[in-house]
mmCIF file of N, CA and C in Angstrom:
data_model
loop_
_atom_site.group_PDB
_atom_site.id
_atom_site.type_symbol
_atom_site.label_atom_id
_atom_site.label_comp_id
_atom_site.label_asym_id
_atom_site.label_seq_id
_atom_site.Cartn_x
_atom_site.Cartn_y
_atom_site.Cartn_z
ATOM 1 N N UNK X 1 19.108 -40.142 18.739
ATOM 2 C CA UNK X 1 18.843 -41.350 17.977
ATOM 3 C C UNK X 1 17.548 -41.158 17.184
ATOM 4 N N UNK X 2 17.580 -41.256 15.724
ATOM 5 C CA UNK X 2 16.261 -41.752 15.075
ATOM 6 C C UNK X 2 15.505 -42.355 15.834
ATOM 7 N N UNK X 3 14.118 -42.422 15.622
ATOM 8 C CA UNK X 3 13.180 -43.098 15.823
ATOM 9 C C UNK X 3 12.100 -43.235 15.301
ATOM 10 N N UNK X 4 11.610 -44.195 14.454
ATOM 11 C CA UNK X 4 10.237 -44.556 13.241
ATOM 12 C C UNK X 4 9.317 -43.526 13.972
ATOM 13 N N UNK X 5 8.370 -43.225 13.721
ATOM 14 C CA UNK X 5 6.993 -42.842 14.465
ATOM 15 C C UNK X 5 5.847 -43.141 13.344
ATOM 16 N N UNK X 6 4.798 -43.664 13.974
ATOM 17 C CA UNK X 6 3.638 -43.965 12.817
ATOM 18 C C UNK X 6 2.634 -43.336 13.139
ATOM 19 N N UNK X 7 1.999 -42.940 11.732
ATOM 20 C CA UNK X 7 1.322 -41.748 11.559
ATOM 21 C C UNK X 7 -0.247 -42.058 11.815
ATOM 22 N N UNK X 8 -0.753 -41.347 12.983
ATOM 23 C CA UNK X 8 -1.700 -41.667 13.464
ATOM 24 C C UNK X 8 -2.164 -42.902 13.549
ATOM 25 N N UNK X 9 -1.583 -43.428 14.915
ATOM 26 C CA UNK X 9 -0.901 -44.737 15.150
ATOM 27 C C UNK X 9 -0.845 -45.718 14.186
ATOM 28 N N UNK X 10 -0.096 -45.651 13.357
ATOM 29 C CA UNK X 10 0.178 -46.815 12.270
ATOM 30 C C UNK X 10 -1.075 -47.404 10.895
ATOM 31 N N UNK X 11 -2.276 -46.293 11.467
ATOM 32 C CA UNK X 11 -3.326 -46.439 10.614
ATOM 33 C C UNK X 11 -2.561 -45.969 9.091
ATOM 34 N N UNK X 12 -1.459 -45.421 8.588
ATOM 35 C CA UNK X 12 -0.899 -44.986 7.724
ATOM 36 C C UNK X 12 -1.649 -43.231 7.002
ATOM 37 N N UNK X 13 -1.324 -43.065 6.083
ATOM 38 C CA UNK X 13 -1.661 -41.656 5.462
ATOM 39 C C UNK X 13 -3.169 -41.819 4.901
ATOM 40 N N UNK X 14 -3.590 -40.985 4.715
ATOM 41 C CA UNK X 14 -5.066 -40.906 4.154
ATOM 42 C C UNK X 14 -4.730 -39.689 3.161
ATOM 43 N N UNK X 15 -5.684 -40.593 2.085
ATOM 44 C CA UNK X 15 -5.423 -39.954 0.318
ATOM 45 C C UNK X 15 -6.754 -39.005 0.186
ATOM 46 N N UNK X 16 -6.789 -37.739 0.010
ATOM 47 C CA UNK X 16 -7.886 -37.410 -0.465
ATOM 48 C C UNK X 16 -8.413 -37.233 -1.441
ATOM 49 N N UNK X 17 -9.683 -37.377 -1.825
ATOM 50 C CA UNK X 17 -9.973 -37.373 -3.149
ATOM 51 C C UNK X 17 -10.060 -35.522 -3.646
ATOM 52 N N UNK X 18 -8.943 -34.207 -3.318
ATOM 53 C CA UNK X 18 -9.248 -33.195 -3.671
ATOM 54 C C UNK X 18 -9.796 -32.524 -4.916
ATOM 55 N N UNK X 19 -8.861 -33.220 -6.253
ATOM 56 C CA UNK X 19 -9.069 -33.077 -7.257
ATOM 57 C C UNK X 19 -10.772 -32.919 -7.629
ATOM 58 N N UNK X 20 -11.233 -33.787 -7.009
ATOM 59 C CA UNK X 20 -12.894 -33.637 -7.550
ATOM 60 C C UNK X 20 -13.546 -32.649 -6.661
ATOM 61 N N UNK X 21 -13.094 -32.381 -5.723
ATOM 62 C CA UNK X 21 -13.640 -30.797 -4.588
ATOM 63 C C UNK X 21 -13.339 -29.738 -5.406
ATOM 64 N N UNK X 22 -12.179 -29.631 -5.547
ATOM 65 C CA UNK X 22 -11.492 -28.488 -5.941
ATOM 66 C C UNK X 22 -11.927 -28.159 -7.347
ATOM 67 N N UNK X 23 -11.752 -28.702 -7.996
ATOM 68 C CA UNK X 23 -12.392 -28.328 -9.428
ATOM 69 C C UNK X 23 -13.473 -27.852 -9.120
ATOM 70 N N UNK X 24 -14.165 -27.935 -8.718
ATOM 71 C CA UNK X 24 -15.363 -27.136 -8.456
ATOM 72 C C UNK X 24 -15.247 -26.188 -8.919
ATOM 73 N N UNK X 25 -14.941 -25.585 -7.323
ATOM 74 C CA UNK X 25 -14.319 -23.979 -7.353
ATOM 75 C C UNK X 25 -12.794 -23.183 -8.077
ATOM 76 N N UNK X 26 -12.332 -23.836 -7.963
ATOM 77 C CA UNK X 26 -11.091 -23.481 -8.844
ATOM 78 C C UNK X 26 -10.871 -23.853 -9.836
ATOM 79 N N UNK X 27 -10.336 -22.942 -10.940
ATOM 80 C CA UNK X 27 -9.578 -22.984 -12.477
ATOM 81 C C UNK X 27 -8.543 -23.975 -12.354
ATOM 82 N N UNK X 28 -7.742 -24.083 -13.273
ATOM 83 C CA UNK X 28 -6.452 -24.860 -13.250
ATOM 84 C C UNK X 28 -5.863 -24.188 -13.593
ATOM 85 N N UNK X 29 -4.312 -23.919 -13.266
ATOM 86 C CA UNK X 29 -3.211 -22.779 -13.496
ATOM 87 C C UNK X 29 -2.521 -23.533 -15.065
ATOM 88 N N UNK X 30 -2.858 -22.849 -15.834
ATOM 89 C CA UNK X 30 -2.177 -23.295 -16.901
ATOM 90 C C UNK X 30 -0.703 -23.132 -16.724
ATOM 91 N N UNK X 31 0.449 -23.933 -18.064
ATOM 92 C CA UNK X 31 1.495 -24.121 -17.647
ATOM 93 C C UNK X 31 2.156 -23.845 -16.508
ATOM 94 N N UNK X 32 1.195 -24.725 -15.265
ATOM 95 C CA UNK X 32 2.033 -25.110 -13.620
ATOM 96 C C UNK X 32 3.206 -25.462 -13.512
ATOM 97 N N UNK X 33 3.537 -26.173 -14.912
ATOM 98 C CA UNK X 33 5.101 -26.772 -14.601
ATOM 99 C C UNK X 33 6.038 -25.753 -14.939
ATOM 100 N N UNK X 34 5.943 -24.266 -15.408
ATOM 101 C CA UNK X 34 7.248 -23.654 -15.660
ATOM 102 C C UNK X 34 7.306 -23.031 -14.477
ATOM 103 N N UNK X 35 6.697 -22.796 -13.364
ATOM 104 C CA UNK X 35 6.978 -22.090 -12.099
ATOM 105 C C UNK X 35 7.110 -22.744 -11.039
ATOM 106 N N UNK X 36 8.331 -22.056 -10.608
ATOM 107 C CA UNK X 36 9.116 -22.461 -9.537
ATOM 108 C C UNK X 36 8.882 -22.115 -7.719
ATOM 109 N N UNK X 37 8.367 -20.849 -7.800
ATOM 110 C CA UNK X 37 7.943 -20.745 -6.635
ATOM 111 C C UNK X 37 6.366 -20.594 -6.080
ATOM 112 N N UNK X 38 5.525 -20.657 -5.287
ATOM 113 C CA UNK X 38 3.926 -19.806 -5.073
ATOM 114 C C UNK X 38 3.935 -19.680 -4.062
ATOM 115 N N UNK X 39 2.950 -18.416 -3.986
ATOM 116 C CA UNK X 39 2.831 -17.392 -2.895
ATOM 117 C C UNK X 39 1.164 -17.316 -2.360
ATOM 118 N N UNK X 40 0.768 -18.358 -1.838
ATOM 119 C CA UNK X 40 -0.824 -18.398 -1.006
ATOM 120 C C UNK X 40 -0.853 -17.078 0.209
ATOM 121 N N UNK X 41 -1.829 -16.796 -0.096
ATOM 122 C CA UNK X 41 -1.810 -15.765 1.402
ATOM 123 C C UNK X 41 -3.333 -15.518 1.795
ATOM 124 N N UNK X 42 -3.147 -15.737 3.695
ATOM 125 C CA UNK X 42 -4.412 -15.880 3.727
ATOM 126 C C UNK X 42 -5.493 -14.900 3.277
ATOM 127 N N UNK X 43 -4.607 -13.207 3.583
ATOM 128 C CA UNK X 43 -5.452 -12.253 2.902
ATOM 129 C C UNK X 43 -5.706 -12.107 2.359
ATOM 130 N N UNK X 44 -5.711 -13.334 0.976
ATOM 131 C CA UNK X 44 -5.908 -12.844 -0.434
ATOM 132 C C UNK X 44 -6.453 -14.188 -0.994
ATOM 133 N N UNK X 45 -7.505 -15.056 -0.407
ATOM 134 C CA UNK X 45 -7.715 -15.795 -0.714
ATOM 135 C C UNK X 45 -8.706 -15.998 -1.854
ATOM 136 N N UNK X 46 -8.148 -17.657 -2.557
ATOM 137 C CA UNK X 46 -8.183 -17.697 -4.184
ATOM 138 C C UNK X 46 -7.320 -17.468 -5.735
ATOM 139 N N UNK X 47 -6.512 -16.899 -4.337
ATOM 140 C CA UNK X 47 -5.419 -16.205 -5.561
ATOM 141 C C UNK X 47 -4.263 -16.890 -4.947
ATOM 142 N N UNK X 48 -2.752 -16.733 -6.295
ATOM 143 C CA UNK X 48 -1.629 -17.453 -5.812
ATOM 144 C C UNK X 48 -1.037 -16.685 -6.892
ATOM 145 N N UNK X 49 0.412 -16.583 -6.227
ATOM 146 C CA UNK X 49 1.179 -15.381 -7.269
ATOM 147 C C UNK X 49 2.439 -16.305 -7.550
ATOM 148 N N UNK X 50 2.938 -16.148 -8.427
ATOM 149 C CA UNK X 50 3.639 -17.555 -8.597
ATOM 150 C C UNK X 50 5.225 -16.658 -9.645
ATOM 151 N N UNK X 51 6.355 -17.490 -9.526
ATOM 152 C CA UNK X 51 7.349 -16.912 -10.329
ATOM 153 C C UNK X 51 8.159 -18.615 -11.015
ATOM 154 N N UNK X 52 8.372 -17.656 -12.279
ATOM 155 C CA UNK X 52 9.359 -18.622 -13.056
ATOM 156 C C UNK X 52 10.721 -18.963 -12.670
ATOM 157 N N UNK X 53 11.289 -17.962 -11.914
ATOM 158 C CA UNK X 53 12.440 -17.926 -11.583
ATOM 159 C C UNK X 53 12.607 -17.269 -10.184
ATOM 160 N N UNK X 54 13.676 -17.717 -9.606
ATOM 161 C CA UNK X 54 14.208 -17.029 -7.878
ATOM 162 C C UNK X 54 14.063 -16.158 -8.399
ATOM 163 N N UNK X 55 13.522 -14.980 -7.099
ATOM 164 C CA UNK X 55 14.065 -13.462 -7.255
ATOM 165 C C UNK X 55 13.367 -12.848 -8.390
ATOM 166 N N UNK X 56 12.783 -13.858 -9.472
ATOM 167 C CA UNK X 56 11.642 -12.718 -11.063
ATOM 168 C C UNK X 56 10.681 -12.362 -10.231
ATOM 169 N N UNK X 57 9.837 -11.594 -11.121
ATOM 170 C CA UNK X 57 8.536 -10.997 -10.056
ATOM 171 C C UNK X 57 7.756 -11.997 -10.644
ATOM 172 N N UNK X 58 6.541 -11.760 -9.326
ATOM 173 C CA UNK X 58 5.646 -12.451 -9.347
ATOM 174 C C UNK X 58 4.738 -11.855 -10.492
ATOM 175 N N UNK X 59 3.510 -13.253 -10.675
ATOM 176 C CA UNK X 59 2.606 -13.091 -11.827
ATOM 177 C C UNK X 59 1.110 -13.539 -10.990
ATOM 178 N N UNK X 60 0.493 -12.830 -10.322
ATOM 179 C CA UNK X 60 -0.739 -13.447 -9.785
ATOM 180 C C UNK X 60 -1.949 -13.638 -10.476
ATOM 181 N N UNK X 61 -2.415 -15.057 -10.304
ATOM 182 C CA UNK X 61 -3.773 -15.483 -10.969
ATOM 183 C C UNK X 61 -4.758 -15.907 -9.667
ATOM 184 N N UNK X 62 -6.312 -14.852 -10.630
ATOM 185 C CA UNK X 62 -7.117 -15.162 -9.333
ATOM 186 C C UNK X 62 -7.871 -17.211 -10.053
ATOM 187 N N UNK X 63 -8.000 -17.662 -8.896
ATOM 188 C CA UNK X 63 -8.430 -19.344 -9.304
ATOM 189 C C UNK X 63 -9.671 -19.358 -9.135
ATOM 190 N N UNK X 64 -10.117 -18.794 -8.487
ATOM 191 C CA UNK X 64 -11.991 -19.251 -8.218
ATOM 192 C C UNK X 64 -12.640 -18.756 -9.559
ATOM 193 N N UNK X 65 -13.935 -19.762 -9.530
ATOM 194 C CA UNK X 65 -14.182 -20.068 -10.941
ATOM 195 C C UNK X 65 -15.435 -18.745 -10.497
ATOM 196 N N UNK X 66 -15.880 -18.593 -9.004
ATOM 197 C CA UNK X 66 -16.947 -17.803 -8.623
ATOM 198 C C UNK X 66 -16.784 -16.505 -7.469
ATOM 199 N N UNK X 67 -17.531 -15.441 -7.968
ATOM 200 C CA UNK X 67 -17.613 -14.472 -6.815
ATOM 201 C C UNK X 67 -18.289 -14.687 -5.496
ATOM 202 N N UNK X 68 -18.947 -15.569 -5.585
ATOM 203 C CA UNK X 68 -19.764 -16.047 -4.146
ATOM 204 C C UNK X 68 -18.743 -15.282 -2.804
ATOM 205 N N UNK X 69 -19.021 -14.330 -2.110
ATOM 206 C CA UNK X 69 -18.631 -14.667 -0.890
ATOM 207 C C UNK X 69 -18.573 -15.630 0.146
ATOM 208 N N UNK X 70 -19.585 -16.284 0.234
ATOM 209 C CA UNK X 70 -19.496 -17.306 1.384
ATOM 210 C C UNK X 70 -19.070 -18.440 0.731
ATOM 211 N N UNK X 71 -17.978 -18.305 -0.510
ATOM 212 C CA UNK X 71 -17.826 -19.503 -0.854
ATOM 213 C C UNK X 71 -16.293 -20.448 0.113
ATOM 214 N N UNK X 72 -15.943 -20.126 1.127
ATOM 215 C CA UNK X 72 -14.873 -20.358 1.583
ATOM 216 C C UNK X 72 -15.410 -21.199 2.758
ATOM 217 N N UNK X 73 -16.345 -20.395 3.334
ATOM 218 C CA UNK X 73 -17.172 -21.272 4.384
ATOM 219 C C UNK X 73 -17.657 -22.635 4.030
ATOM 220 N N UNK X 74 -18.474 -22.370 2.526
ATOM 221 C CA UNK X 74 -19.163 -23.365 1.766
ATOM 222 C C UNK X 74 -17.955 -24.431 1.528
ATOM 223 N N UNK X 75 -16.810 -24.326 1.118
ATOM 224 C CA UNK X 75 -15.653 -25.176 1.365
ATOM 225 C C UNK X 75 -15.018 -26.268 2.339
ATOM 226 N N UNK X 76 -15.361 -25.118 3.028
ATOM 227 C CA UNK X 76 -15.306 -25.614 4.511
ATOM 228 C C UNK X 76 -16.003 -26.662 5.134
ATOM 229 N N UNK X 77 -17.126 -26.259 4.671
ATOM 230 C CA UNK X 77 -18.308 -27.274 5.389
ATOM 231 C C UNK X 77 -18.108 -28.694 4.805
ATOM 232 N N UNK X 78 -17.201 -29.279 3.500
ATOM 233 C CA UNK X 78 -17.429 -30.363 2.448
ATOM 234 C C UNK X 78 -17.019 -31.175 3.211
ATOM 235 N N UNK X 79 -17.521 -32.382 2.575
ATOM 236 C CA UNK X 79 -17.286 -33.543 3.657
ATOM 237 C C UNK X 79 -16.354 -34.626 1.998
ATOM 238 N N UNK X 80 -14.600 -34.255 2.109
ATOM 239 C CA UNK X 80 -14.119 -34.931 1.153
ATOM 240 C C UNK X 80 -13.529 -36.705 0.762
ATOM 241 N N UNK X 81 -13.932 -36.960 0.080
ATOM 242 C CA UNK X 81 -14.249 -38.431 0.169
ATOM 243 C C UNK X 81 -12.362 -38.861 0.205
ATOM 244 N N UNK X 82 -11.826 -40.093 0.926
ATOM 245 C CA UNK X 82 -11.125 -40.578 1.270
ATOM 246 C C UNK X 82 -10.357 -41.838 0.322
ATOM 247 N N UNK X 83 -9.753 -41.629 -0.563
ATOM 248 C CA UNK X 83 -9.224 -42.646 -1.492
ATOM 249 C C UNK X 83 -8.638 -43.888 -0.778
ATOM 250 N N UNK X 84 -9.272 -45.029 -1.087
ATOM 251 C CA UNK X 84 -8.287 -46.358 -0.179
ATOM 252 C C UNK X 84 -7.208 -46.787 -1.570
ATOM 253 N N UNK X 85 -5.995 -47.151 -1.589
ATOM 254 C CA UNK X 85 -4.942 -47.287 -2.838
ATOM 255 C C UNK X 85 -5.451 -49.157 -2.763
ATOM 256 N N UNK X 86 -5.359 -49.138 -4.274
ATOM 257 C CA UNK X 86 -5.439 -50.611 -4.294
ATOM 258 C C UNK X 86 -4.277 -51.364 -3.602
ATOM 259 N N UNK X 87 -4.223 -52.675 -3.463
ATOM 260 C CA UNK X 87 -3.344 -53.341 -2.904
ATOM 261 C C UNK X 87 -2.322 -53.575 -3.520
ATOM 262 N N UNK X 88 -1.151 -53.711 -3.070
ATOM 263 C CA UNK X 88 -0.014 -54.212 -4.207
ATOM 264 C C UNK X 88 -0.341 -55.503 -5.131
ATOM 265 N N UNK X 89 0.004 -55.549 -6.145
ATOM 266 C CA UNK X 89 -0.250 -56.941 -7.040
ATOM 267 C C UNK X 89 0.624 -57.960 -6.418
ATOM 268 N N UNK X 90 0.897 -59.249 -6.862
ATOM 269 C CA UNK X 90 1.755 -60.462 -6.139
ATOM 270 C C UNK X 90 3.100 -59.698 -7.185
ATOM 271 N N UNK X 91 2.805 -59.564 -7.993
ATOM 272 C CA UNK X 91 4.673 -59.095 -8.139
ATOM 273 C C UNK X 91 5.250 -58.323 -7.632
ATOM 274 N N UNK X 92 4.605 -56.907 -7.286
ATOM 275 C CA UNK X 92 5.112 -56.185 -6.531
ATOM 276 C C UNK X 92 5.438 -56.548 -5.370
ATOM 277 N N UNK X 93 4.507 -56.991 -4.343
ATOM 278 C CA UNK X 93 4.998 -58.025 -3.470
ATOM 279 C C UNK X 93 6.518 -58.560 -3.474
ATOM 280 N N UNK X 94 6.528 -59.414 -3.895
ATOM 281 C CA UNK X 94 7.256 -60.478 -4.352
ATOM 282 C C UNK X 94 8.629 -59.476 -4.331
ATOM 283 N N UNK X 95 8.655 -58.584 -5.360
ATOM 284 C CA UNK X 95 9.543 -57.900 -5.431
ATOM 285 C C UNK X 95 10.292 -57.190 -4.803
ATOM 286 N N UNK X 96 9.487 -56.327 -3.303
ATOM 287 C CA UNK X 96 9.378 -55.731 -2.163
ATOM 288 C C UNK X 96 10.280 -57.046 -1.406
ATOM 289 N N UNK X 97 9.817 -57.815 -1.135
ATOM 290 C CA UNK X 97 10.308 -58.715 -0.697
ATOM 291 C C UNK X 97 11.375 -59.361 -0.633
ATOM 292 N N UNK X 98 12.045 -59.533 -2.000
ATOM 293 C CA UNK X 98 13.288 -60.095 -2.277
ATOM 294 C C UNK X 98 14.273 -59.258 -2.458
ATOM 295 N N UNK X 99 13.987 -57.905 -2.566
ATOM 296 C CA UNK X 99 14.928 -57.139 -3.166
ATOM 297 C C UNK X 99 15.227 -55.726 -2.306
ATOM 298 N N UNK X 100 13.836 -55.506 -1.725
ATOM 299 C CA UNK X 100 14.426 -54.352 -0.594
ATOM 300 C C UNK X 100 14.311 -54.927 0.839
ATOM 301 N N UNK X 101 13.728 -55.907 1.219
ATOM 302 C CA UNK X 101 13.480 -56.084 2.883
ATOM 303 C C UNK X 101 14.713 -56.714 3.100
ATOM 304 N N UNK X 102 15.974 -56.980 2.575
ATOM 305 C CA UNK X 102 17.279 -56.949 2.464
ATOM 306 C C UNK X 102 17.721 -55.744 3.371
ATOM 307 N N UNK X 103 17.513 -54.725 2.989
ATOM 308 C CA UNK X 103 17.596 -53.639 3.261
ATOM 309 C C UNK X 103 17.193 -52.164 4.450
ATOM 310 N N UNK X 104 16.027 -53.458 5.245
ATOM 311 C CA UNK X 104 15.352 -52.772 6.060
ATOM 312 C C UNK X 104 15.575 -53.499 7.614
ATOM 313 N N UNK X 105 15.415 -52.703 8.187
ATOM 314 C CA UNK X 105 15.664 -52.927 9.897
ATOM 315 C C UNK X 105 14.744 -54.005 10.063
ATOM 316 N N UNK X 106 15.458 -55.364 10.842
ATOM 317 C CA UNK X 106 14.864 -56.516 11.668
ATOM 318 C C UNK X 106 13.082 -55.879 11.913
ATOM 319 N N UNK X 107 13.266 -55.174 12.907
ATOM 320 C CA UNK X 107 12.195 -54.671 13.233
ATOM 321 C C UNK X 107 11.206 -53.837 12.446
ATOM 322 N N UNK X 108 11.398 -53.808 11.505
ATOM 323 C CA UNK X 108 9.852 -52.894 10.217
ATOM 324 C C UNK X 108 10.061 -53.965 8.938
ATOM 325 N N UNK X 109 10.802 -55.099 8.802
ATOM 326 C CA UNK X 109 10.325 -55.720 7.779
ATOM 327 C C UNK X 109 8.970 -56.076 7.649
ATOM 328 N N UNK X 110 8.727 -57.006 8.571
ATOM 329 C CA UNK X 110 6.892 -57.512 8.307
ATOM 330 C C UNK X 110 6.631 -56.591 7.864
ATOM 331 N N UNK X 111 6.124 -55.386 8.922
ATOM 332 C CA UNK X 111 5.900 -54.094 7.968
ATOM 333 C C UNK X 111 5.971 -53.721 6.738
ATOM 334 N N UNK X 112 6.560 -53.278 6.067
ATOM 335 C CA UNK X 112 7.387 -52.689 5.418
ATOM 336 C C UNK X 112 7.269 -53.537 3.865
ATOM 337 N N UNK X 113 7.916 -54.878 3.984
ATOM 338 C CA UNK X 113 8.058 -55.972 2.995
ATOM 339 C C UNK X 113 7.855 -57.132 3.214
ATOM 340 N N UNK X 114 6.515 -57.548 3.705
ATOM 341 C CA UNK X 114 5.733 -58.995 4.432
ATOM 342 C C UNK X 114 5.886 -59.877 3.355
ATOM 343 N N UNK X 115 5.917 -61.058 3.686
ATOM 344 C CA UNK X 115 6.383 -62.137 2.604
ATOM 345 C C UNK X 115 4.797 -62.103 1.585
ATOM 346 N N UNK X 116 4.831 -62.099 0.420
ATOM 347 C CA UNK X 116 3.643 -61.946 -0.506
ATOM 348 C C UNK X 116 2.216 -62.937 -0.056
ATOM 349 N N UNK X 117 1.464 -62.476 -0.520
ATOM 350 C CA UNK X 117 0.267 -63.623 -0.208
ATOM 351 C C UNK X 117 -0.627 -63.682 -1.624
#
């Protein structure tokens, strides 16, 4: 049988703010959207080898913007700030409400699609 489980007890997901870490140290992979697969490896860190197609060969780009060695540690150590998502607006609400909690188990509506406030 299924069973819901909530993610670190029901406190929900936590957003990180990476984008502003990461730029730091890393480039941006130009045209990201024509490739289909990537290949991280821990031995080769900074780098990601990436293909356009199943089965084409790979094309590896190194990403770090720096030679620093201890820059992985230095990574390590960051303390990355935690995005809270704004709240739903009353329409969305509203909308959630009338149109999918129809749709959802007795038991995770409140949850899920609480009547708007």
């Amino acid at each position: 049988m299924s069973k819901a489980q909530c993610y670190e007890g029901g406190k929900g997901f936590q957003y990180l703010d990476l984008k502003a870490i990461l730029g730091i140290y890393f480039k941006k992979l130009n045209g990201l959207q024509k490739y289909q697969h990537f290949l991280f490896e821990a031995s080769n860190l900074g780098t990601v080898k990436v293909q356009e197609i199943a089965n084409g060969p790979f094309v590896e780009f190194n990403l770090l913007k720096t030679k620093k060695a201890d820059i992985f540690e230095e990574i390590k150590s960051l303390s990355i700030l935690v995005l809270t998502p704004p709240p739903l607006d009353y329409k969305r609400q509203e909308y959630l409400y009338n149109n999918i909690r129809p749709f959802v188990r007795d038991e995770f509506k409140d949850i899920t699609c609480p009547k708007p406030i």
